[in-house]
Amino acid sequence: MPAPMRRREFHRWAQAQALAMALAPWQQLLGQTSGPERRWRDDPFVLGVASGQPRADSVVLWTRLLIGPQDRLVTGLDPAQVTCEVFADEALRQRVWHSEITTDEQRGHSVHAIAQGLAADRPYWYRFRCGDATSPTGRTRTAPHAQADVRRLRLALASCQHYEQGEFVAHADIARQALDLVVFVGDYIYESSNPRTAVRKHTGAEPKTLDEYRQRYALYKSDPHLQAAHAAHPWLLMWDDHEVVNDYANDRDPRNTPLAVFMQRRAAAYQAYFEHQPLAIGPDLASPWGASMRLHDKWSWGCLADIWTLDCRQYRSPQACPDPNRGGGRVVTQCAELEETNRTMLGSAQEAWLYEGLRQSTATWKVLAQSTLMCPTSVNTLLGRATYTDAWDGYPQARRRLLQTLADGGISDVLTLGGDVHMNVAARLRLQANDEGSPVLASEFVTTSITSRGLSESVLNAARTANPDLVYARADERGYALLDIQAQAATCEFRSTPYPAGSRQDLSLQARFQVERGRAGPLKL
Ligand SMILES: [Fe+2]
């Protein structure tokens, strides 16, 4: 590590080294393919292109070759040599970066390129070529320098896109917006089906193996609206549970599957996730079962915002007081386990990393992009307070530690962004929830789902009535949230369409909220 390298630079350097080391054995083993240009019978770029993880001088570019049945018959297909090119202009005349990448069946023919040495805070265009095939062109951008005097950050917050439960029209709307980032906080694929609510069908059974997860991703990635949103903007990605299986927690699934069997499934799911997303780092193959993958990270948008993408699945304690016949989340009353102080949502290492980062941050806005709902939604019943255990309500001591860190450090202007619960939420977060005497410490916005079905109004109404800190909650529409973060205020627009989202539906403004700098809590506009 060069002596003058700062922490962030080291982090980037380490990422690049890790990727280079991961790729090196393959490149040595497989050598460079040369000879006549490969002629494709089927377009190998039908899964589109994507970019993500923008830094001030780099961005990750992704595609995956989908080998059609006619091309599978061609001998000498592997390894495939793919060229990635980055241009400074939309007309693709000024090529500023390019790289030759070798891929093969072992990595699902996925292609990850880290374009480096780019200029800060500007758009770029990119494409891939392989033989006589050329991919669609994507547009991306770099982040501003860490200390740059940035005035504005526009991002789309999205989650929960069950393929069967609607068309991805929300992504068509996202693709049309002028945005800096898309922040996707989980449930990118669904492993399960519910035929009662299907407007289109998954192909294949519930995925459990790497090949089955690859097929599920290929189905989702074939959607033209999803491809458009990826091609239009760089994404920051966080996963939730359905990328593996509903309600899994760390090394446990709700079916109480034996550890070794479940961890092999988790390894397959994480590998497939990496193969289909613009990510610099994949699974840690040295970890047990190769089933660990660091996804949480911190992103800077000049002096305006620091963004933490937080992993709420991989390191969490199991849900408290589970049904003995079925693990996972459920509604419980009189569950003493909930209040155990060692229960964690993020895991101790991620918690310590986050708290340290929050204390050190000098950015105006501190943005926590995480998977699920932080504001309480529990309700009083004759049996006591009824609490849903899969969201932060199931981890009250972990939530308290986070909010106490904000209070103790005098850390203000914190926005928490979430998904998972299939409803639009604007909420106040305080140490003593729903207590007017307890100061509001952070402002929460949760996006509804892209397609997945929401809660019934009667359930939601009970939660609203019992929790005045839930300023706004609507579960009847599908869509996403548009955040416009500026120095003096951050606004959140919920853009949505009735359920189920059909191919001819447009999104419209459902509600708009603002958080003023120095004054936590969303205000309706
Ligand atoms: Fe979901």
Short mmCIF file of C-alpha atoms and ligand atoms in Angstrom, two decimals:
data_model
loop_
_atom_site.label_atom_id
_atom_site.label_comp_id
_atom_site.label_asym_id
_atom_site.label_seq_id
_atom_site.Cartn_x
_atom_site.Cartn_y
_atom_site.Cartn_z
CA MET A 1 0.00 0.00 0.00
CA PRO A 2 1.67 3.31 -1.07
CA ALA A 3 2.41 5.50 1.97
CA PRO A 4 0.36 8.62 1.14
CA MET A 5 -2.75 6.63 0.24
CA ARG A 6 -5.77 7.80 2.20
CA ARG A 7 -8.47 5.57 3.62
CA ARG A 8 -10.92 5.95 0.72
CA GLU A 9 -8.17 5.59 -1.87
CA PHE A 10 -6.96 2.47 -0.10
CA HIS A 11 -10.47 1.07 -0.14
CA ARG A 12 -10.73 1.60 -3.90
CA TRP A 13 -7.25 0.23 -4.44
CA ALA A 14 -8.11 -2.85 -2.38
CA GLN A 15 -11.28 -3.40 -4.38
CA ALA A 16 -9.39 -3.20 -7.66
CA GLN A 17 -6.67 -5.53 -6.36
CA ALA A 18 -9.22 -8.05 -5.16
CA LEU A 19 -10.94 -8.07 -8.52
CA ALA A 20 -7.64 -8.34 -10.37
CA MET A 21 -6.58 -11.24 -8.14
CA ALA A 22 -9.89 -12.96 -8.66
CA LEU A 23 -9.58 -12.61 -12.41
CA ALA A 24 -5.86 -13.33 -12.77
CA PRO A 25 -5.92 -17.13 -12.47
CA TRP A 26 -8.58 -17.33 -15.12
CA GLN A 27 -6.74 -15.00 -17.43
CA GLN A 28 -3.53 -17.01 -16.98
CA LEU A 29 -5.27 -20.34 -17.31
CA LEU A 30 -7.37 -19.47 -20.27
CA GLY A 31 -4.97 -17.19 -22.05
CA GLN A 32 -6.05 -14.62 -24.58
CA THR A 33 -8.35 -15.71 -27.32
CA SER A 34 -7.29 -14.60 -30.73
CA GLY A 35 -7.91 -15.65 -34.26
CA PRO A 36 -10.93 -15.01 -36.40
CA GLU A 37 -13.72 -12.85 -35.03
CA ARG A 38 -16.49 -14.78 -33.33
CA ARG A 39 -19.72 -14.70 -35.31
CA TRP A 40 -22.85 -14.95 -33.21
CA ARG A 41 -26.07 -16.53 -34.38
CA ASP A 42 -28.10 -15.15 -31.45
CA ASP A 43 -27.45 -11.72 -29.89
CA PRO A 44 -25.43 -12.45 -26.69
CA PHE A 45 -26.31 -9.05 -25.16
CA VAL A 46 -30.03 -9.62 -24.65
CA LEU A 47 -29.70 -9.12 -20.86
CA GLY A 48 -28.65 -5.50 -21.39
CA VAL A 49 -25.94 -3.49 -19.66
CA ALA A 50 -25.62 -1.81 -16.27
CA SER A 51 -23.35 0.48 -14.30
CA GLY A 52 -22.96 1.13 -10.61
CA GLN A 53 -20.83 1.98 -7.59
CA PRO A 54 -19.72 5.39 -8.95
CA ARG A 55 -16.67 6.96 -7.32
CA ALA A 56 -15.03 10.26 -8.27
CA ASP A 57 -12.70 8.50 -10.73
CA SER A 58 -14.30 5.13 -11.42
CA VAL A 59 -17.49 3.24 -12.10
CA VAL A 60 -18.31 -0.47 -12.41
CA LEU A 61 -19.72 -1.63 -15.76
CA TRP A 62 -21.59 -4.88 -16.22
CA THR A 63 -23.04 -7.18 -18.80
CA ARG A 64 -23.57 -10.92 -19.10
CA LEU A 65 -23.37 -12.86 -22.32
CA LEU A 66 -26.38 -15.07 -22.75
CA ILE A 67 -25.33 -17.89 -25.03
CA GLY A 68 -28.22 -18.88 -27.28
CA PRO A 69 -28.94 -22.51 -28.22
CA GLN A 70 -27.42 -22.18 -31.69
CA ASP A 71 -24.18 -20.71 -30.34
CA ARG A 72 -23.92 -23.45 -27.68
CA LEU A 73 -23.26 -25.90 -30.49
CA VAL A 74 -20.22 -23.93 -31.64
CA THR A 75 -16.99 -25.45 -30.38
CA GLY A 76 -14.35 -23.22 -28.84
CA LEU A 77 -16.94 -20.88 -27.37
CA ASP A 78 -15.06 -20.55 -24.09
CA PRO A 79 -13.32 -18.46 -23.08
CA ALA A 80 -15.01 -15.43 -24.60
CA GLN A 81 -13.13 -12.17 -24.98
CA VAL A 82 -15.24 -9.06 -24.38
CA THR A 83 -14.19 -5.47 -25.01
CA CYS A 84 -15.58 -2.78 -22.74
CA GLU A 85 -15.38 0.81 -23.97
CA VAL A 86 -16.11 4.11 -22.22
CA PHE A 87 -16.73 7.32 -24.11
CA ALA A 88 -16.86 10.97 -23.07
CA ASP A 89 -19.61 11.75 -25.57
CA GLU A 90 -22.99 10.31 -26.43
CA ALA A 91 -21.98 9.94 -30.10
CA LEU A 92 -19.26 7.49 -28.98
CA ARG A 93 -16.45 9.33 -30.76
CA GLN A 94 -14.16 10.13 -27.84
CA ARG A 95 -13.10 6.83 -26.33
CA VAL A 96 -11.44 7.52 -22.97
CA TRP A 97 -11.07 3.99 -21.54
CA HIS A 98 -11.25 0.42 -22.71
CA SER A 99 -10.43 -3.02 -21.44
CA GLU A 100 -10.36 -6.59 -22.70
CA ILE A 101 -12.12 -8.97 -20.33
CA THR A 102 -12.10 -12.75 -20.46
CA THR A 103 -15.19 -14.58 -19.29
CA ASP A 104 -16.46 -18.12 -19.40
CA GLU A 105 -19.07 -20.55 -18.21
CA GLN A 106 -17.62 -20.71 -14.67
CA ARG A 107 -18.69 -17.11 -14.10
CA GLY A 108 -21.92 -17.47 -16.01
CA HIS A 109 -20.32 -15.42 -18.82
CA SER A 110 -20.74 -12.34 -16.64
CA VAL A 111 -18.51 -9.35 -17.34
CA HIS A 112 -17.45 -6.84 -14.67
CA ALA A 113 -15.20 -3.95 -15.65
CA ILE A 114 -13.99 -1.21 -13.30
CA ALA A 115 -13.42 1.81 -15.52
CA GLN A 116 -10.77 3.90 -13.76
CA GLY A 117 -8.99 7.19 -14.25
CA LEU A 118 -12.22 8.95 -15.16
CA ALA A 119 -12.99 12.62 -14.47
CA ALA A 120 -15.23 13.42 -11.50
CA ASP A 121 -18.85 14.49 -11.62
CA ARG A 122 -19.65 14.00 -15.30
CA PRO A 123 -21.56 11.62 -17.57
CA TYR A 124 -19.98 8.82 -19.60
CA TRP A 125 -21.34 6.37 -22.15
CA TYR A 126 -20.25 2.74 -22.44
CA ARG A 127 -20.77 -0.44 -24.44
CA PHE A 128 -19.42 -3.96 -24.79
CA ARG A 129 -18.33 -5.83 -27.88
CA CYS A 130 -17.74 -9.52 -28.40
CA GLY A 131 -16.93 -10.84 -31.87
CA ASP A 132 -19.43 -9.32 -34.27
CA ALA A 133 -21.93 -8.43 -31.52
CA THR A 134 -22.25 -5.03 -29.86
CA SER A 135 -24.26 -4.35 -26.72
CA PRO A 136 -26.76 -1.54 -26.24
CA THR A 137 -25.10 1.69 -25.08
CA GLY A 138 -25.43 2.64 -21.45
CA ARG A 139 -25.12 6.04 -19.84
CA THR A 140 -23.44 6.43 -16.48
CA ARG A 141 -21.69 9.06 -14.44
CA THR A 142 -18.95 9.52 -11.88
CA ALA A 143 -19.45 10.92 -8.38
CA PRO A 144 -18.18 14.39 -7.46
CA HIS A 145 -14.94 14.70 -5.48
CA ALA A 146 -15.45 14.11 -1.77
CA GLN A 147 -15.07 17.77 -0.82
CA ALA A 148 -16.71 19.27 -3.91
CA ASP A 149 -19.32 21.96 -3.30
CA VAL A 150 -22.22 19.93 -4.70
CA ARG A 151 -25.66 21.53 -4.61
CA ARG A 152 -27.93 18.70 -5.64
CA LEU A 153 -28.32 14.92 -5.68
CA ARG A 154 -31.32 13.34 -7.37
CA LEU A 155 -31.91 9.66 -6.81
CA ALA A 156 -34.63 7.08 -7.33
CA LEU A 157 -35.26 4.74 -4.40
CA ALA A 158 -36.72 1.37 -5.44
CA SER A 159 -37.30 -2.16 -4.11
CA CYS A 160 -39.41 -5.31 -4.38
CA GLN A 161 -40.05 -6.25 -7.99
CA HIS A 162 -41.97 -9.52 -8.07
CA TYR A 163 -42.00 -10.38 -11.77
CA GLU A 164 -45.32 -12.17 -11.55
CA GLN A 165 -47.17 -9.41 -9.70
CA GLY A 166 -46.89 -6.63 -12.25
CA GLU A 167 -45.11 -5.02 -15.18
CA PHE A 168 -41.96 -3.00 -14.48
CA VAL A 169 -43.51 0.29 -15.67
CA ALA A 170 -41.96 2.04 -12.66
CA HIS A 171 -38.55 1.32 -14.23
CA ALA A 172 -39.65 2.93 -17.49
CA ASP A 173 -40.48 6.05 -15.44
CA ILE A 174 -37.12 5.86 -13.62
CA ALA A 175 -35.32 5.59 -16.98
CA ARG A 176 -36.96 8.84 -18.15
CA GLN A 177 -35.97 10.88 -15.08
CA ALA A 178 -32.89 13.09 -14.87
CA LEU A 179 -31.11 11.28 -12.06
CA ASP A 180 -27.67 10.89 -10.55
CA LEU A 181 -28.32 7.47 -9.03
CA VAL A 182 -30.78 4.65 -8.61
CA VAL A 183 -30.65 3.20 -5.10
CA PHE A 184 -32.19 -0.27 -5.02
CA VAL A 185 -32.64 -1.65 -1.50
CA GLY A 186 -33.62 -5.26 -2.10
CA ASP A 187 -35.90 -7.97 -3.41
CA TYR A 188 -34.52 -7.64 -6.94
CA ILE A 189 -35.76 -11.13 -7.75
CA TYR A 190 -38.31 -13.30 -5.98
CA GLU A 191 -37.64 -16.96 -5.49
CA SER A 192 -41.27 -17.82 -4.81
CA SER A 193 -44.52 -17.73 -6.80
CA ASN A 194 -48.08 -16.97 -5.86
CA PRO A 195 -50.30 -18.04 -8.77
CA ARG A 196 -53.30 -16.13 -7.34
CA THR A 197 -51.67 -12.78 -7.99
CA ALA A 198 -49.77 -13.49 -11.20
CA VAL A 199 -50.13 -11.20 -14.22
CA ARG A 200 -47.18 -13.03 -15.85
CA LYS A 201 -45.33 -16.17 -14.88
CA HIS A 202 -41.91 -17.09 -13.62
CA THR A 203 -40.20 -19.78 -15.65
CA GLY A 204 -38.76 -22.70 -13.72
CA ALA A 205 -39.30 -23.86 -10.14
CA GLU A 206 -38.06 -22.11 -7.00
CA PRO A 207 -34.30 -21.61 -7.52
CA LYS A 208 -31.91 -23.37 -5.18
CA THR A 209 -28.82 -24.03 -7.29
CA LEU A 210 -26.51 -21.57 -9.05
CA ASP A 211 -27.88 -22.52 -12.42
CA GLU A 212 -31.47 -22.03 -11.25
CA TYR A 213 -30.70 -18.61 -9.74
CA ARG A 214 -28.94 -17.65 -13.00
CA GLN A 215 -32.08 -18.56 -14.92
CA ARG A 216 -34.25 -16.51 -12.56
CA TYR A 217 -31.98 -13.45 -12.97
CA ALA A 218 -31.94 -13.93 -16.72
CA LEU A 219 -35.75 -13.79 -16.73
CA TYR A 220 -35.83 -10.56 -14.71
CA LYS A 221 -32.97 -9.02 -16.69
CA SER A 222 -34.80 -9.71 -19.93
CA ASP A 223 -37.44 -7.13 -18.98
CA PRO A 224 -37.03 -4.09 -21.28
CA HIS A 225 -38.09 -1.53 -18.63
CA LEU A 226 -35.61 -2.87 -16.11
CA GLN A 227 -32.92 -2.83 -18.79
CA ALA A 228 -33.79 0.79 -19.60
CA ALA A 229 -33.43 1.91 -15.97
CA HIS A 230 -30.04 0.18 -15.75
CA ALA A 231 -28.84 1.64 -19.04
CA ALA A 232 -29.91 5.17 -18.05
CA HIS A 233 -28.30 5.58 -14.62
CA PRO A 234 -25.65 4.11 -12.29
CA TRP A 235 -27.13 2.02 -9.47
CA LEU A 236 -26.20 1.46 -5.86
CA LEU A 237 -27.49 -1.95 -4.85
CA MET A 238 -28.40 -3.62 -1.58
CA TRP A 239 -30.11 -6.96 -1.26
CA ASP A 240 -32.86 -8.16 1.07
CA ASP A 241 -34.20 -11.67 1.64
CA HIS A 242 -35.80 -12.76 -1.65
CA GLU A 243 -32.47 -12.71 -3.47
CA VAL A 244 -31.93 -15.93 -1.46
CA VAL A 245 -35.21 -17.03 0.17
CA ASN A 246 -38.05 -15.26 2.00
CA ASP A 247 -37.22 -14.22 5.59
CA TYR A 248 -33.82 -15.83 5.79
CA ALA A 249 -31.64 -14.47 8.58
CA ASN A 250 -27.87 -14.85 8.36
CA ASP A 251 -27.27 -18.61 8.19
CA ARG A 252 -30.88 -19.73 8.77
CA ASP A 253 -33.82 -20.10 6.49
CA PRO A 254 -37.45 -20.29 7.64
CA ARG A 255 -37.71 -24.00 6.84
CA ASN A 256 -34.97 -24.81 9.37
CA THR A 257 -32.91 -26.37 6.61
CA PRO A 258 -29.65 -27.97 7.83
CA LEU A 259 -26.89 -25.37 8.01
CA ALA A 260 -24.59 -26.85 5.36
CA VAL A 261 -27.45 -27.25 2.88
CA PHE A 262 -28.73 -23.71 3.40
CA MET A 263 -25.27 -22.17 3.21
CA GLN A 264 -24.67 -23.88 -0.13
CA ARG A 265 -27.91 -22.34 -1.35
CA ARG A 266 -26.87 -18.93 0.01
CA ALA A 267 -23.51 -19.26 -1.76
CA ALA A 268 -25.28 -20.03 -5.04
CA ALA A 269 -27.66 -17.09 -4.58
CA TYR A 270 -24.86 -14.64 -3.73
CA GLN A 271 -22.78 -15.81 -6.69
CA ALA A 272 -25.73 -15.35 -9.05
CA TYR A 273 -26.43 -11.92 -7.55
CA PHE A 274 -22.84 -10.85 -8.22
CA GLU A 275 -22.91 -12.26 -11.74
CA HIS A 276 -25.94 -10.10 -12.59
CA GLN A 277 -25.09 -6.76 -11.01
CA PRO A 278 -22.55 -3.96 -11.50
CA LEU A 279 -20.50 -4.79 -8.39
CA ALA A 280 -16.74 -4.63 -7.90
CA ILE A 281 -16.49 -7.49 -5.42
CA GLY A 282 -18.17 -10.90 -5.45
CA PRO A 283 -18.44 -13.69 -2.89
CA ASP A 284 -15.47 -14.37 -0.63
CA LEU A 285 -14.54 -17.84 -1.82
CA ALA A 286 -12.29 -18.31 1.23
CA SER A 287 -15.28 -17.95 3.58
CA PRO A 288 -17.12 -21.06 4.84
CA TRP A 289 -19.07 -22.57 1.95
CA GLY A 290 -17.95 -19.49 -0.10
CA ALA A 291 -21.20 -18.01 1.17
CA SER A 292 -20.08 -14.59 2.46
CA MET A 293 -20.06 -11.47 0.36
CA ARG A 294 -19.45 -7.93 1.55
CA LEU A 295 -22.04 -5.69 -0.01
CA HIS A 296 -22.30 -2.83 2.51
CA ASP A 297 -20.29 0.25 1.63
CA LYS A 298 -20.13 4.03 1.88
CA TRP A 299 -20.56 6.41 -1.03
CA SER A 300 -19.86 10.15 -1.15
CA TRP A 301 -21.60 12.84 -3.13
CA GLY A 302 -19.28 15.80 -2.53
CA CYS A 303 -19.90 17.72 0.66
CA LEU A 304 -23.66 17.29 0.16
CA ALA A 305 -24.24 13.66 1.14
CA ASP A 306 -22.61 10.52 2.47
CA ILE A 307 -24.61 7.39 1.64
CA TRP A 308 -24.26 4.11 3.50
CA THR A 309 -25.70 1.00 1.86
CA LEU A 310 -26.46 -1.32 4.79
CA ASP A 311 -26.80 -5.11 4.74
CA CYS A 312 -29.73 -6.11 6.97
CA ARG A 313 -29.76 -9.84 6.06
CA GLN A 314 -26.33 -11.41 6.06
CA TYR A 315 -25.30 -10.67 9.65
CA ARG A 316 -28.61 -10.34 11.55
CA SER A 317 -29.79 -12.34 14.56
CA PRO A 318 -32.61 -14.76 13.73
CA GLN A 319 -36.14 -13.39 14.11
CA ALA A 320 -37.28 -13.51 17.75
CA CYS A 321 -39.88 -15.98 19.05
CA PRO A 322 -40.36 -17.89 15.79
CA ASP A 323 -43.13 -20.35 15.11
CA PRO A 324 -41.56 -23.69 16.12
CA ASN A 325 -42.69 -25.26 12.87
CA ARG A 326 -41.56 -22.43 10.64
CA GLY A 327 -38.83 -19.84 11.20
CA GLY A 328 -38.75 -16.35 9.77
CA GLY A 329 -40.84 -13.32 10.67
CA ARG A 330 -44.32 -13.26 12.17
CA VAL A 331 -46.48 -11.11 14.44
CA VAL A 332 -45.78 -11.85 18.12
CA THR A 333 -47.00 -10.66 21.50
CA GLN A 334 -45.26 -11.00 24.87
CA CYS A 335 -41.93 -11.95 23.32
CA ALA A 336 -39.21 -11.17 25.87
CA GLU A 337 -36.49 -12.23 23.41
CA LEU A 338 -37.16 -9.09 21.36
CA GLU A 339 -35.52 -6.90 23.99
CA GLU A 340 -32.32 -8.92 24.36
CA THR A 341 -29.46 -6.45 24.04
CA ASN A 342 -27.23 -8.69 21.94
CA ARG A 343 -29.79 -8.92 19.13
CA THR A 344 -28.44 -7.28 15.99
CA MET A 345 -29.76 -6.29 12.57
CA LEU A 346 -26.41 -5.33 11.02
CA GLY A 347 -23.96 -7.51 12.94
CA SER A 348 -21.44 -6.02 15.34
CA ALA A 349 -18.75 -5.28 12.74
CA GLN A 350 -21.09 -3.44 10.36
CA GLU A 351 -22.62 -1.55 13.30
CA ALA A 352 -19.20 -0.37 14.53
CA TRP A 353 -18.18 0.62 10.99
CA LEU A 354 -21.40 2.57 10.49
CA TYR A 355 -21.26 4.40 13.82
CA GLU A 356 -17.64 5.38 13.25
CA GLY A 357 -18.49 6.64 9.77
CA LEU A 358 -21.46 8.63 11.04
CA ARG A 359 -19.36 10.28 13.74
CA GLN A 360 -16.67 11.23 11.23
CA SER A 361 -18.94 12.40 8.43
CA THR A 362 -18.77 16.07 7.52
CA ALA A 363 -21.39 15.80 4.75
CA THR A 364 -24.56 17.88 5.09
CA TRP A 365 -26.84 14.85 4.75
CA LYS A 366 -26.17 11.42 6.15
CA VAL A 367 -28.19 8.93 4.11
CA LEU A 368 -28.71 5.35 5.35
CA ALA A 369 -29.93 3.16 2.48
CA GLN A 370 -31.06 -0.10 4.04
CA SER A 371 -33.50 -2.86 3.34
CA THR A 372 -36.56 -2.43 5.49
CA LEU A 373 -38.77 -0.24 7.70
CA MET A 374 -37.25 1.42 10.77
CA CYS A 375 -40.28 3.22 12.25
CA PRO A 376 -42.40 1.13 14.65
CA THR A 377 -45.69 -0.27 13.32
CA SER A 378 -46.64 -2.42 16.33
CA VAL A 379 -50.20 -2.20 17.69
CA ASN A 380 -51.85 -2.77 21.08
CA THR A 381 -54.02 -5.88 21.36
CA LEU A 382 -55.77 -7.68 24.21
CA LEU A 383 -52.72 -9.97 24.38
CA GLY A 384 -50.25 -7.07 24.55
CA ARG A 385 -48.29 -5.13 21.92
CA ALA A 386 -48.30 -7.07 18.65
CA THR A 387 -45.00 -6.77 16.80
CA TYR A 388 -43.88 -7.93 13.36
CA THR A 389 -40.47 -9.48 13.87
CA ASP A 390 -38.77 -9.28 10.46
CA ALA A 391 -38.36 -5.47 10.20
CA TRP A 392 -36.53 -3.21 12.68
CA ASP A 393 -39.43 -3.68 15.14
CA GLY A 394 -37.98 -7.15 15.66
CA TYR A 395 -34.61 -5.64 16.60
CA PRO A 396 -35.56 -2.81 19.00
CA GLN A 397 -32.23 -2.75 20.86
CA ALA A 398 -30.30 -2.53 17.59
CA ARG A 399 -32.53 0.37 16.50
CA ARG A 400 -31.97 2.04 19.87
CA ARG A 401 -28.18 1.73 19.53
CA LEU A 402 -28.30 3.41 16.13
CA LEU A 403 -30.54 6.25 17.30
CA GLN A 404 -28.51 6.65 20.52
CA THR A 405 -25.39 7.04 18.37
CA LEU A 406 -27.08 9.91 16.54
CA ALA A 407 -28.22 11.51 19.82
CA ASP A 408 -24.88 11.12 21.60
CA GLY A 409 -22.87 12.38 18.64
CA GLY A 410 -25.16 15.31 17.89
CA ILE A 411 -25.41 13.83 14.38
CA SER A 412 -28.16 15.69 12.54
CA ASP A 413 -29.65 15.68 9.05
CA VAL A 414 -29.93 11.90 8.84
CA LEU A 415 -32.24 10.40 6.21
CA THR A 416 -33.03 6.70 6.35
CA LEU A 417 -34.23 5.11 3.12
CA GLY A 418 -35.84 1.69 3.01
CA GLY A 419 -38.08 -0.74 1.13
CA ASP A 420 -39.29 -4.31 1.70
CA VAL A 421 -42.73 -3.53 3.18
CA HIS A 422 -44.47 -2.63 -0.10
CA MET A 423 -45.74 0.75 1.08
CA ASN A 424 -44.83 4.39 0.87
CA VAL A 425 -43.83 5.66 4.29
CA ALA A 426 -42.72 9.01 5.67
CA ALA A 427 -41.85 8.81 9.36
CA ARG A 428 -40.13 10.40 12.32
CA LEU A 429 -37.51 8.39 14.18
CA ARG A 430 -36.89 9.08 17.88
CA LEU A 431 -35.43 7.20 20.83
CA GLN A 432 -38.86 6.95 22.47
CA ALA A 433 -41.11 6.23 19.51
CA ASN A 434 -44.35 8.18 19.34
CA ASP A 435 -43.34 10.26 22.38
CA GLU A 436 -43.57 13.98 21.63
CA GLY A 437 -41.13 14.67 24.42
CA SER A 438 -38.42 12.63 22.73
CA PRO A 439 -36.57 14.61 20.03
CA VAL A 440 -36.87 13.51 16.40
CA LEU A 441 -33.40 12.25 15.45
CA ALA A 442 -33.86 11.19 11.82
CA SER A 443 -36.33 11.28 8.94
CA GLU A 444 -37.42 8.07 7.25
CA PHE A 445 -38.65 7.49 3.72
CA VAL A 446 -39.60 4.00 2.59
CA THR A 447 -40.58 3.30 -1.00
CA THR A 448 -43.48 1.14 -2.07
CA SER A 449 -42.69 -1.86 -4.27
CA ILE A 450 -42.05 -1.73 -8.01
CA THR A 451 -44.73 -4.46 -8.38
CA SER A 452 -45.16 -6.61 -5.24
CA ARG A 453 -48.57 -6.67 -3.58
CA GLY A 454 -49.09 -4.50 -0.48
CA LEU A 455 -50.82 -4.86 2.90
CA SER A 456 -54.56 -4.43 3.31
CA GLU A 457 -55.85 -1.00 4.33
CA SER A 458 -57.37 -2.32 7.58
CA VAL A 459 -54.00 -3.64 8.82
CA LEU A 460 -52.27 -0.45 7.77
CA ASN A 461 -54.88 1.75 9.41
CA ALA A 462 -54.33 0.03 12.76
CA ALA A 463 -50.58 0.62 12.47
CA ARG A 464 -51.08 4.31 11.59
CA THR A 465 -53.46 4.87 14.50
CA ALA A 466 -51.13 3.22 17.00
CA ASN A 467 -48.00 5.01 15.72
CA PRO A 468 -48.28 8.77 15.25
CA ASP A 469 -44.62 8.84 14.17
CA LEU A 470 -45.79 7.08 11.02
CA VAL A 471 -46.58 10.40 9.34
CA TYR A 472 -47.70 8.75 6.10
CA ALA A 473 -48.24 5.16 4.99
CA ARG A 474 -49.98 3.88 1.85
CA ALA A 475 -49.74 0.31 0.59
CA ASP A 476 -52.28 0.29 -2.25
CA GLU A 477 -50.05 1.52 -5.10
CA ARG A 478 -46.84 0.41 -6.79
CA GLY A 479 -43.92 2.62 -7.83
CA TYR A 480 -40.82 4.25 -6.36
CA ALA A 481 -39.60 7.35 -4.52
CA LEU A 482 -37.77 10.26 -6.12
CA LEU A 483 -35.43 12.07 -3.74
CA ASP A 484 -34.10 15.53 -4.48
CA ILE A 485 -31.43 16.30 -1.91
CA GLN A 486 -30.21 19.90 -1.78
CA ALA A 487 -28.19 21.81 0.80
CA GLN A 488 -31.12 23.43 2.59
CA ALA A 489 -33.78 20.74 2.18
CA ALA A 490 -34.44 17.24 0.90
CA THR A 491 -37.72 16.41 -0.82
CA CYS A 492 -39.24 12.99 -1.43
CA GLU A 493 -41.88 12.39 -4.10
CA PHE A 494 -43.75 9.11 -4.10
CA ARG A 495 -44.53 8.23 -7.73
CA SER A 496 -46.98 5.38 -8.15
CA THR A 497 -49.71 3.57 -10.04
CA PRO A 498 -52.58 1.36 -8.82
CA TYR A 499 -51.95 -2.35 -8.19
CA PRO A 500 -51.35 -4.42 -10.24
CA ALA A 501 -48.99 -2.36 -12.41
CA GLY A 502 -50.05 -3.03 -16.00
CA SER A 503 -48.04 -2.40 -19.13
CA ARG A 504 -50.16 0.60 -20.17
CA GLN A 505 -50.18 2.34 -16.79
CA ASP A 506 -48.33 5.59 -16.12
CA LEU A 507 -47.00 6.70 -12.79
CA SER A 508 -48.15 9.89 -11.14
CA LEU A 509 -47.34 11.87 -8.03
CA GLN A 510 -48.98 10.34 -4.95
CA ALA A 511 -47.51 12.57 -2.22
CA ARG A 512 -44.59 14.88 -1.59
CA PHE A 513 -42.62 15.49 1.62
CA GLN A 514 -39.77 17.75 2.64
CA VAL A 515 -37.15 17.64 5.36
CA GLU A 516 -35.51 20.95 6.16
CA ARG A 517 -31.85 21.03 7.06
CA GLY A 518 -31.44 21.20 10.84
CA ARG A 519 -35.03 20.15 11.51
CA ALA A 520 -35.63 16.38 11.46
CA GLY A 521 -39.01 14.99 10.50
CA PRO A 522 -40.83 14.92 7.13
CA LEU A 523 -43.32 17.72 6.40
CA LYS A 524 -46.08 17.17 3.83
CA LEU A 525 -45.98 19.61 0.93
FE FE B 1 -40.47 -7.58 -1.10
#
